[in-house]
PDB file of C-alpha atoms in Angstrom:
ATOM      1  CA  MET V 109       6.765  47.216  -2.322  1.00  0.00           C
ATOM      2  CA  LYS V 110       4.140  48.914  -0.135  1.00  0.00           C
ATOM      3  CA  ASN V 111       4.171  46.054   2.374  1.00  0.00           C
ATOM      4  CA  TYR V 112       7.909  46.352   2.819  1.00  0.00           C
ATOM      5  CA  PHE V 113       7.611  50.084   3.368  1.00  0.00           C
ATOM      6  CA  SER V 114       4.857  49.776   5.964  1.00  0.00           C
ATOM      7  CA  VAL V 115       6.724  47.065   7.881  1.00  0.00           C
ATOM      8  CA  ASP V 116       9.907  49.151   7.760  1.00  0.00           C
ATOM      9  CA  TYR V 117       7.969  52.226   8.894  1.00  0.00           C
ATOM     10  CA  TYR V 118       6.275  50.347  11.741  1.00  0.00           C
ATOM     11  CA  PHE V 119       9.595  48.865  12.863  1.00  0.00           C
ATOM     12  CA  SER V 120      11.323  52.244  12.881  1.00  0.00           C
ATOM     13  CA  ILE V 121       8.470  53.749  14.927  1.00  0.00           C
ATOM     14  CA  ASN V 122       8.734  50.893  17.442  1.00  0.00           C
ATOM     15  CA  THR V 123      12.501  51.276  17.659  1.00  0.00           C
ATOM     16  CA  TYR V 124      12.172  55.046  18.146  1.00  0.00           C
ATOM     17  CA  ALA V 125       9.542  54.563  20.861  1.00  0.00           C
ATOM     18  CA  GLU V 126      11.724  52.059  22.718  1.00  0.00           C
ATOM     19  CA  LEU V 127      14.729  54.355  22.390  1.00  0.00           C
ATOM     20  CA  LYS V 128      12.700  57.279  23.738  1.00  0.00           C
ATOM     21  CA  ILE V 129      11.507  55.195  26.710  1.00  0.00           C
ATOM     22  CA  THR V 130      15.061  54.058  27.432  1.00  0.00           C
ATOM     23  CA  ILE V 131      16.359  57.625  27.291  1.00  0.00           C
ATOM     24  CA  SER V 132      13.600  59.023  29.519  1.00  0.00           C
ATOM     25  CA  GLN V 133      14.120  56.219  32.058  1.00  0.00           C
ATOM     26  CA  GLY V 134      17.853  56.952  32.047  1.00  0.00           C
ATOM     27  CA  LEU V 135      17.175  60.646  32.649  1.00  0.00           C
ATOM     28  CA  GLU V 136      14.758  59.844  35.480  1.00  0.00           C
ATOM     29  CA  ASN V 137      17.353  57.632  37.153  1.00  0.00           C
ATOM     30  CA  GLN V 138      19.943  60.373  36.758  1.00  0.00           C
ATOM     31  CA  TYR V 139      17.846  63.075  38.410  1.00  0.00           C
ATOM     32  CA  LEU V 140      16.163  60.977  41.115  1.00  0.00           C
TER      33      LEU V 140
END
């Protein structure tokens, strides 16, 4: 149970980080 939670948690953090990078790159392209 704990392993599943930690993997899920790690995956969601990675996804969020990638999403954040994508959004910030998009904003940079928009304003530059």
